Tab-separated table of C-alpha atoms and ligand atoms in Angstrom:
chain	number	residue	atom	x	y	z
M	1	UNK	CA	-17.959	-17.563	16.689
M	2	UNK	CA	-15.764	-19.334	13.917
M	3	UNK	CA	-13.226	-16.803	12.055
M	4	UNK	CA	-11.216	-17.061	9.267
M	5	UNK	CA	-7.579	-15.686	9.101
M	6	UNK	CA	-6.727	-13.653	5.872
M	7	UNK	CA	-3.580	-14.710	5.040
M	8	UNK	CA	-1.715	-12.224	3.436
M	9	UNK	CA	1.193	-14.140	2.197
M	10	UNK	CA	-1.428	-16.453	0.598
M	11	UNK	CA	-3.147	-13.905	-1.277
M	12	UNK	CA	0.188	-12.354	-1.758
M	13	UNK	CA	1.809	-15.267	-3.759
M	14	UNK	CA	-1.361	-15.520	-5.898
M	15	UNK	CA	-0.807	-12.272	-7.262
M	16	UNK	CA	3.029	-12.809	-7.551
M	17	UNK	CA	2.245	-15.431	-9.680
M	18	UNK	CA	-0.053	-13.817	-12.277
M	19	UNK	CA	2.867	-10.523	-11.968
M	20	UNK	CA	5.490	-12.856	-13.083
M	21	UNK	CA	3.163	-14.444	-16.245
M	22	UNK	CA	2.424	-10.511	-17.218
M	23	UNK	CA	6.902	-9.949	-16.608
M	24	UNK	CA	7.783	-12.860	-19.194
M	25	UNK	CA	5.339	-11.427	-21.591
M	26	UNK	CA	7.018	-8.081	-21.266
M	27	UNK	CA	10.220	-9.194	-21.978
M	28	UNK	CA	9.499	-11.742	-24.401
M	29	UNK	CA	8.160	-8.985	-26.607
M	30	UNK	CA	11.330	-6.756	-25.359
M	31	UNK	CA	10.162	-4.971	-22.630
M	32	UNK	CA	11.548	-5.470	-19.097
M	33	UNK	CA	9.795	-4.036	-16.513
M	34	UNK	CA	12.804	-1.542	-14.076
M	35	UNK	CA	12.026	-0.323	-10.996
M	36	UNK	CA	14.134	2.452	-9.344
M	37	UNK	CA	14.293	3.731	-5.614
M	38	UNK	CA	15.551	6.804	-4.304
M	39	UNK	CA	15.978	6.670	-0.608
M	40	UNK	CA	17.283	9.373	1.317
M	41	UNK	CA	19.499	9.551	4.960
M	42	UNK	CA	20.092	6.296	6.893
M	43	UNK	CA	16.967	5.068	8.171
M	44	UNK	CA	17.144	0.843	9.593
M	45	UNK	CA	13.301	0.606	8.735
M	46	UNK	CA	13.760	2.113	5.047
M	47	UNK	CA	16.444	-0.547	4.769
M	48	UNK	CA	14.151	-3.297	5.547
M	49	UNK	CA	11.572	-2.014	2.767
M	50	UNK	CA	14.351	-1.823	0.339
M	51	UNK	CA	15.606	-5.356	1.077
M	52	UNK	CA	11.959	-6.671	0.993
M	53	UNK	CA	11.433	-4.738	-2.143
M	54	UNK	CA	14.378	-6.309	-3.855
M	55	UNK	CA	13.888	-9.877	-2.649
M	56	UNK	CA	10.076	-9.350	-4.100
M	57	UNK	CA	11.182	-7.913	-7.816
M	58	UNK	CA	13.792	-10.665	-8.136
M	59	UNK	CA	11.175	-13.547	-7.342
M	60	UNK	CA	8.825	-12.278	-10.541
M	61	UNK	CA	11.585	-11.148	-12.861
M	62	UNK	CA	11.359	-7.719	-12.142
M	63	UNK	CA	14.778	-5.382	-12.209
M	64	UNK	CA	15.626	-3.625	-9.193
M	65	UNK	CA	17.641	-0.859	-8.175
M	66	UNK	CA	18.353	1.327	-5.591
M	67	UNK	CA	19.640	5.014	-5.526
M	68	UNK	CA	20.601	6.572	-2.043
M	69	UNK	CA	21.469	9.796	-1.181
M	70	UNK	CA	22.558	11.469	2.237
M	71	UNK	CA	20.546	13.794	4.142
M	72	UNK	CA	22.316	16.947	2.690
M	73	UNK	CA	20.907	16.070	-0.719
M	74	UNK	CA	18.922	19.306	-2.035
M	75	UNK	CA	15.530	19.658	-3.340
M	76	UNK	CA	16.482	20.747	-6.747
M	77	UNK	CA	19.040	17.526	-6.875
M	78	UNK	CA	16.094	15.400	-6.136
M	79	UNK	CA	13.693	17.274	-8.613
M	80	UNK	CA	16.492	16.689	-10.838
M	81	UNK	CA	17.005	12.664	-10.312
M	82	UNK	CA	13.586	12.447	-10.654
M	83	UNK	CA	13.000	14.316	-13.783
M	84	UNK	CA	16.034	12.385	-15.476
M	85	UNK	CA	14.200	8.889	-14.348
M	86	UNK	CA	10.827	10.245	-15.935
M	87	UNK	CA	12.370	10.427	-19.167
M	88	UNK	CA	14.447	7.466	-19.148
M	89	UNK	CA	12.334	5.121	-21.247
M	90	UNK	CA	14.013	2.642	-19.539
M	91	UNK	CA	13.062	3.178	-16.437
M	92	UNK	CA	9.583	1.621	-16.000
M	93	UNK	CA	8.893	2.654	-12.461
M	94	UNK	CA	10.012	4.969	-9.858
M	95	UNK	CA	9.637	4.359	-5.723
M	96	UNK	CA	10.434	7.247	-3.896
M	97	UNK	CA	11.104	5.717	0.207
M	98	UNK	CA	9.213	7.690	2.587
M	99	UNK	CA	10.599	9.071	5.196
M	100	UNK	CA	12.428	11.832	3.764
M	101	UNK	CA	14.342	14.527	6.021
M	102	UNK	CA	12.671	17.130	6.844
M	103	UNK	CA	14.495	19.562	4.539
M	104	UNK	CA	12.361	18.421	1.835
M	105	UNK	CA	9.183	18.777	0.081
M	106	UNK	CA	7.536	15.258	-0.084
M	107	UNK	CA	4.380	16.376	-1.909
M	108	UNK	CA	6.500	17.858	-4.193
M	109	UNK	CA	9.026	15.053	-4.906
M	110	UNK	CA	6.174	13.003	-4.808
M	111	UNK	CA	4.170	14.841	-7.630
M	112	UNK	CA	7.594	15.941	-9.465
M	113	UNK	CA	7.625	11.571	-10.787
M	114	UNK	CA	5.336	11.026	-14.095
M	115	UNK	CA	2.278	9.506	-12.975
M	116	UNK	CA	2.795	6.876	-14.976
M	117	UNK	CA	6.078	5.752	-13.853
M	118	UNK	CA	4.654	6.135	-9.828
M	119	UNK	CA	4.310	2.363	-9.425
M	120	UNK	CA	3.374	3.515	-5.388
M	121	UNK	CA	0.303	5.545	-6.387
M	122	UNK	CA	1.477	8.380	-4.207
M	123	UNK	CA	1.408	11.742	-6.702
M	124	UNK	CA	-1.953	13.753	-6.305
M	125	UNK	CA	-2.792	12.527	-10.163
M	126	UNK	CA	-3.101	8.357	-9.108
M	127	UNK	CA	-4.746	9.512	-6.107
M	128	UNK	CA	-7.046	11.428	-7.934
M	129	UNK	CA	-7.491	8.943	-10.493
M	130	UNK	CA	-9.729	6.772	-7.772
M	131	UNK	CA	-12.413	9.707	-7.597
M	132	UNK	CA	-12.982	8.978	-11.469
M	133	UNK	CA	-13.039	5.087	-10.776
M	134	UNK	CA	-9.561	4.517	-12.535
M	135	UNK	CA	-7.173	2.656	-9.205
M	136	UNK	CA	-5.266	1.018	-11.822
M	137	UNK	CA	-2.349	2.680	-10.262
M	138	UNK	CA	-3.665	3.239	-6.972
M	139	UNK	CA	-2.215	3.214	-3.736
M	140	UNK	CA	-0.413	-0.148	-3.213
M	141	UNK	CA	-1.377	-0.359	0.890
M	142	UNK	CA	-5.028	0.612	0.079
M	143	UNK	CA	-4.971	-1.554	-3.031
M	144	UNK	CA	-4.174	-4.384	-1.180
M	145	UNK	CA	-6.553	-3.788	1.952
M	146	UNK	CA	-9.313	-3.669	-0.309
M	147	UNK	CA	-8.352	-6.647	-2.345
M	148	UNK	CA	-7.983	-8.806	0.909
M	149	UNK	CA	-11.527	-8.026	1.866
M	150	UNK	CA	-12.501	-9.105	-1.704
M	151	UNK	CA	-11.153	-12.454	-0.510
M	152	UNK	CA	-13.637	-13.064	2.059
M	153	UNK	CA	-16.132	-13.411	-0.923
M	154	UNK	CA	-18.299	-10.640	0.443
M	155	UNK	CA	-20.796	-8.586	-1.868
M	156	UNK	CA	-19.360	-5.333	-1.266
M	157	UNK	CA	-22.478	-3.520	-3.026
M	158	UNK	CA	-24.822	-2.278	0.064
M	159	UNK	CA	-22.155	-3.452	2.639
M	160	UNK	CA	-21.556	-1.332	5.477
M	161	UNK	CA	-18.139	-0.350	5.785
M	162	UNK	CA	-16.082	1.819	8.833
M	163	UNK	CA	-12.912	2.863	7.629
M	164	UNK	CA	-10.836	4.626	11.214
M	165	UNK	CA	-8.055	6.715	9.868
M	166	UNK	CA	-8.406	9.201	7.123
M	167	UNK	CA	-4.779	9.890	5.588
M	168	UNK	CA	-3.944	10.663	1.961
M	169	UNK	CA	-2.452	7.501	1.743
M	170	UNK	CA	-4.100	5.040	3.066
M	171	UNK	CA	-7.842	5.636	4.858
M	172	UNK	CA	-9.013	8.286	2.137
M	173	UNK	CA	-8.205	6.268	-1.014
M	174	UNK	CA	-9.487	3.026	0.746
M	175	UNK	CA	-13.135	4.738	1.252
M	176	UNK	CA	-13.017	6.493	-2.248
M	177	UNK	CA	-12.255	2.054	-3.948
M	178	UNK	CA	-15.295	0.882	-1.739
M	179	UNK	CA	-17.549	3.582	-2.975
M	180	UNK	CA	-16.337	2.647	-6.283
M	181	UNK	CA	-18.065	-0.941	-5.683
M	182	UNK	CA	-21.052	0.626	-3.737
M	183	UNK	CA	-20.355	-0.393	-0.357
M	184	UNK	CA	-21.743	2.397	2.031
M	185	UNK	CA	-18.412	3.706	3.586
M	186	UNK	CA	-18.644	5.588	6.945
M	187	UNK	CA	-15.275	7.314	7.958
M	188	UNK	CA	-13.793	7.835	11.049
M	189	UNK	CA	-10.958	10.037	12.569
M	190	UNK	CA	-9.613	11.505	15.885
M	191	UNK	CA	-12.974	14.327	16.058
M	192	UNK	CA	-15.300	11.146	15.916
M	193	UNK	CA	-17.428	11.529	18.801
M	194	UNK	CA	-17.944	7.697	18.989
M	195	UNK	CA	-15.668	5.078	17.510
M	196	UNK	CA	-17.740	2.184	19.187
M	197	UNK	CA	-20.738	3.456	18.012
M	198	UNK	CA	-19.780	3.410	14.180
M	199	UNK	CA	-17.134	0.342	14.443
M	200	UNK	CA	-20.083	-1.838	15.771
M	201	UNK	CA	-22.211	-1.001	12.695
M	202	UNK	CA	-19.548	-2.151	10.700
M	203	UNK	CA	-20.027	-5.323	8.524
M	204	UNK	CA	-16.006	-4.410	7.232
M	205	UNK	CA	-13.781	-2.575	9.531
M	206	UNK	CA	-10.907	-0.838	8.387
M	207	UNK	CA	-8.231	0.299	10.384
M	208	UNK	CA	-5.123	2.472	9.490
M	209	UNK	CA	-4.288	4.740	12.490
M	210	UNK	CA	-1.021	3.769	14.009
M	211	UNK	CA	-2.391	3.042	17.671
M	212	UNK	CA	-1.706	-0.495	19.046
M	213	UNK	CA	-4.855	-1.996	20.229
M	214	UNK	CA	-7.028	1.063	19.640
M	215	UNK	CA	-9.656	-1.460	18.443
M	216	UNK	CA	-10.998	-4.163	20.999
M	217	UNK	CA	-13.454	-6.956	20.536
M	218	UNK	CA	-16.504	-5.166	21.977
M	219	UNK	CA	-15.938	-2.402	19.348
M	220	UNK	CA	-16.342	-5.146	16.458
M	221	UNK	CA	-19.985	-6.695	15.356
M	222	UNK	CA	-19.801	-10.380	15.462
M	223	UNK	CA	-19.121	-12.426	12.080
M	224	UNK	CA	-17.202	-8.579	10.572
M	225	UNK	CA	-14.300	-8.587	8.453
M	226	UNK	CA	-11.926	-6.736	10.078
M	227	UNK	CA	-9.000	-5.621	8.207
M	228	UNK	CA	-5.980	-4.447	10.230
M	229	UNK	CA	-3.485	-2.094	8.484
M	230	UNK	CA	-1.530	-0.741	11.118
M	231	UNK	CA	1.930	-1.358	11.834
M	232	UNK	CA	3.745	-0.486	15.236
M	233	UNK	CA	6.335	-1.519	17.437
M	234	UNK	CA	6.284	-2.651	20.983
M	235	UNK	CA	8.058	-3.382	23.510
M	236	UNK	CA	7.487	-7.100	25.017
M	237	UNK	CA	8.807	-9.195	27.706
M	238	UNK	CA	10.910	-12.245	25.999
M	239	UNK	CA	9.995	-16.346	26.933
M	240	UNK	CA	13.574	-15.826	28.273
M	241	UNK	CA	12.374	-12.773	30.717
M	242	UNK	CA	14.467	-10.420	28.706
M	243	UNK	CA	12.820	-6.950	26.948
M	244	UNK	CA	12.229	-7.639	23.041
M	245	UNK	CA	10.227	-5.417	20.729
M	246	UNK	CA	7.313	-6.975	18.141
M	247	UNK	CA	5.241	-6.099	15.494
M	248	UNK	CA	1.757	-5.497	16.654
M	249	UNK	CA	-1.449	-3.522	13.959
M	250	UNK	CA	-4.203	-1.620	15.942
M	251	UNK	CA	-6.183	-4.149	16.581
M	252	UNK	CA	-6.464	-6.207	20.051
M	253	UNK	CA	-5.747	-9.325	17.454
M	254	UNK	CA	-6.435	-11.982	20.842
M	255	UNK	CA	-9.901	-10.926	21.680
M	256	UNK	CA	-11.428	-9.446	18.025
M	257	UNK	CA	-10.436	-12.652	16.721
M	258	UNK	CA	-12.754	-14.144	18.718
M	259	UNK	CA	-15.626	-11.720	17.172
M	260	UNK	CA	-14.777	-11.197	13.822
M	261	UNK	CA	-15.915	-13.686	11.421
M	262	UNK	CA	-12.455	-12.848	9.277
M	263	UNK	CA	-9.653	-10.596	10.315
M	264	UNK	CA	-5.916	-9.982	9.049
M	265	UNK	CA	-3.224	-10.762	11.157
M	266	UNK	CA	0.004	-8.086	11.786
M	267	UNK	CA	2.700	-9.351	10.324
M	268	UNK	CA	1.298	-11.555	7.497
M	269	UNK	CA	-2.008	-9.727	6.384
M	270	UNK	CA	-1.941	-6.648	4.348
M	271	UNK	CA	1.881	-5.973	4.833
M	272	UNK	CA	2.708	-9.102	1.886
M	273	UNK	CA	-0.314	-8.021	0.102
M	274	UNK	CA	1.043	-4.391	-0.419
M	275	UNK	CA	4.398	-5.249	-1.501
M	276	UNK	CA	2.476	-7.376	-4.018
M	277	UNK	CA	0.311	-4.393	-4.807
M	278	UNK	CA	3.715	-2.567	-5.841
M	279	UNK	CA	4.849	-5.541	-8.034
M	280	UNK	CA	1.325	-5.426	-10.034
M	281	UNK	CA	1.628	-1.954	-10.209
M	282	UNK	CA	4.920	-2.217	-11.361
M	283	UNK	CA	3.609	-4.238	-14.532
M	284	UNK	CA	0.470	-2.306	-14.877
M	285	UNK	CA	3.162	0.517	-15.316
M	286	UNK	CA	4.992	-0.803	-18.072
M	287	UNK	CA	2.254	-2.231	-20.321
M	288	UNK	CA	0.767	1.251	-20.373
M	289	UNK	CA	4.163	2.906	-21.587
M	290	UNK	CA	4.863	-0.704	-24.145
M	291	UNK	CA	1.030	0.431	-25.537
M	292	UNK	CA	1.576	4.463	-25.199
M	293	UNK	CA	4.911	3.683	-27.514
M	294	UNK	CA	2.944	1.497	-29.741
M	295	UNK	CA	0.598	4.277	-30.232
M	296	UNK	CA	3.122	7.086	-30.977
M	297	UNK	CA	4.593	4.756	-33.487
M	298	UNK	CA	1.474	3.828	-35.284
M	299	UNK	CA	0.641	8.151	-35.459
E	1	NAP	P1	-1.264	8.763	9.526
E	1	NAP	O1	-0.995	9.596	8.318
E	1	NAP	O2	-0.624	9.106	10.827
E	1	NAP	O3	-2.839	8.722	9.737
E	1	NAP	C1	-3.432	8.183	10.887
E	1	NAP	C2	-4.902	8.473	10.856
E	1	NAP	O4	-5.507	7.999	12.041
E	1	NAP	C3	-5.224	9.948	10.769
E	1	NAP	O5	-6.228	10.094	9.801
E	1	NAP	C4	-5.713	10.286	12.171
E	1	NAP	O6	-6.699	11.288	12.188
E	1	NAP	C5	-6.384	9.009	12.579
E	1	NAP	N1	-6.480	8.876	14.033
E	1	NAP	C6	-5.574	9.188	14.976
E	1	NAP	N2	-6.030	8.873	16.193
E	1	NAP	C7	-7.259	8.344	16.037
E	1	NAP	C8	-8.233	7.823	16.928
E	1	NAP	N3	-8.017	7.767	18.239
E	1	NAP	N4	-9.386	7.379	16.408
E	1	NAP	C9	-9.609	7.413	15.089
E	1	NAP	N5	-8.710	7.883	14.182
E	1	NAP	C10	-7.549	8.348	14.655
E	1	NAP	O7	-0.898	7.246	9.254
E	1	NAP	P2	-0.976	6.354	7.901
E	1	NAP	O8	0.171	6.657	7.030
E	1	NAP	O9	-2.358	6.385	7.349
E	1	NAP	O10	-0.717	4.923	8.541
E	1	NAP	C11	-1.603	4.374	9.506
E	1	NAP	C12	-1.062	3.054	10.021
E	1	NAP	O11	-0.938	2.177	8.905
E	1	NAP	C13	0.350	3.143	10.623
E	1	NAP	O12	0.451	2.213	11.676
E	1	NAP	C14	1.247	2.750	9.494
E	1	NAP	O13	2.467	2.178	9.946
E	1	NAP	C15	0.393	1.719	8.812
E	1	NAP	N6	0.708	1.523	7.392
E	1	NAP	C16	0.793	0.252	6.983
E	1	NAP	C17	1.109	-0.024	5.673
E	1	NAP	C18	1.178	-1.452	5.212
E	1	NAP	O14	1.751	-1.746	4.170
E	1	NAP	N7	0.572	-2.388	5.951
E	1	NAP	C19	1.355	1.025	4.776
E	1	NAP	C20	1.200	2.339	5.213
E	1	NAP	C21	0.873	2.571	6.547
E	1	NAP	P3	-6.311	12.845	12.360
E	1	NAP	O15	-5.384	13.154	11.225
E	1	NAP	O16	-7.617	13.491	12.238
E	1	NAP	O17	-5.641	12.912	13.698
């Protein structure tokens, strides 16, 4: 069976591209997109998103910057933050970095930020947004998922679709964009009574549990798209004999590669693509407030 790799850094730098076109418009006409993150406590991985954030904004002209706060911050000091960002006009876009200690209310925080300044798509309004067709500021890791599939050139209308994992984040919202294009979306979770059964039906597999290898090649139909959005870490033996730790997704990449007629690799498939997502986002953000200013002007 031949397969293609989705390259998510490919796809990834396509969409930078068009971001920074839509940035120099922006600021030609005065209006320069500003993202800010609140992070909170000392967490190595939330230090990596931050740095990969950063790196991303600076290569399409967006401005970044970053607001920490120790664990012992209250909920009323975030509220507060937040509420002064919302009404900065300008502040463009707000990224609150999950996690947060468990002191504080995340659905909260999340829903205190203006939905139009949540450039993640993580307040209950964006999500909601997707039931009435409208992912313009969706969530970035389902965003992108979806988008890679689009890639393959697929009609998604009719297609049958298994999407394993059902989180607010990331497995609900991707279902709720395929049903949007009329793909027939089956989804699965941990009370499925058989995850072979349904992933073999699948003509594109989604998969955003957080189980290393939980999908293997005789769970895939030959020629599927398979679309791999998990992230762990495990520990490996080095070349040198020594222990090591890698990034693996939840899919057995060595033998459903051999199935799938496309599939996403982990790292390099739908990790680039999301930070991508957030940089569209990010721009999608600030035309709506340039043309929700041009309104209130006009009135
Ligand atoms: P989550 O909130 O923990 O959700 C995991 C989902 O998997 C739940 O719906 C859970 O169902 C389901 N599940 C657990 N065991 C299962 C099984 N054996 N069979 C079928 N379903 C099962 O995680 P998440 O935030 O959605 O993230 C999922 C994965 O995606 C993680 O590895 C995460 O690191 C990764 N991720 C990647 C990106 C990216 O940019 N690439 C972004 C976000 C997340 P129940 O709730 O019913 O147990």
């Amino acid at each position: 069976m031949s397969h293609k790799i989705i390259d998510g850094k490919k796809h990834a730098q396509i969409v930078k591209d068009e971001v920074r076109t839509r940035v120099g418009a922006l600021k030609d006409m005065g209006w320069s997109p500003r993202l800010i993150s609140i992070d909170i406590g000392e967490i190595g991985a939330v230090r990596v998103f931050i740095k990969n954030q950063q790196k991303a904004c600076a290569e399409v002209g967006i401005e970044y910057e970053n607001r920490h706060y120790s664990t012992d911050v209250t909920q009323r000091e975030v509220l507060a933050a937040i509420h002064a960002l919302n009404a900065d006009p300008r502040v463009t876009g707000i990224i609150l970095q999950r996690p947060v200690p468990p002191t504080l209310d995340l659905e909260e925080l999340e829903n205190a930020m203006h939905p139009s300044k949540d450039v993640e798509g993580m307040s209950s309004a964006n999500i909601g947004n997707i039931v009435y067709g409208d992912s313009s500021l969706g969530p970035c890791t389902s965003l992108a998922s979806v988008e890679l599939l689009r890639t393959t050139g697929l009609d998604l209308r009719g297609l049958e679709v298994v999407v394993v994992g059902h989180s607010e984040i990331v497995g609900k919202p991707v279902a709720l964009l395929l049903v949007e294009d009329l793909a027939t979306v089956t989804i699965c979770h941990h009370a499925t009574r058989n995850l072979t059964y349904h992933t073999r039906q699948a003509d594109a597999l989604f998969i955003a549990v957080g189980k290393p290898g939980l999908i293997k090649a005789d769970m895939v139909k030959p020629g599927a798209a398979v679309i791999d959005i998990g992230i762990n870490q495990v520990d490996v033996t080095l070349p040198d004999g020594t222990q090591g730790t890698k990034i693996v997704g939840d899919v057995d990449f060595e033998g459903v590669h051999q199935v799938a007629g496309w599939i996403t690799p982990v790292p390099g498939g739908v990790g680039p693509m999301t930070v991508a997502m957030l940089l569209r986002n990010t721009v999608v953000a600030t035309e709506r407030q340039k043309s929700k200013y041009e309104e209130t002007m006009r009135v």
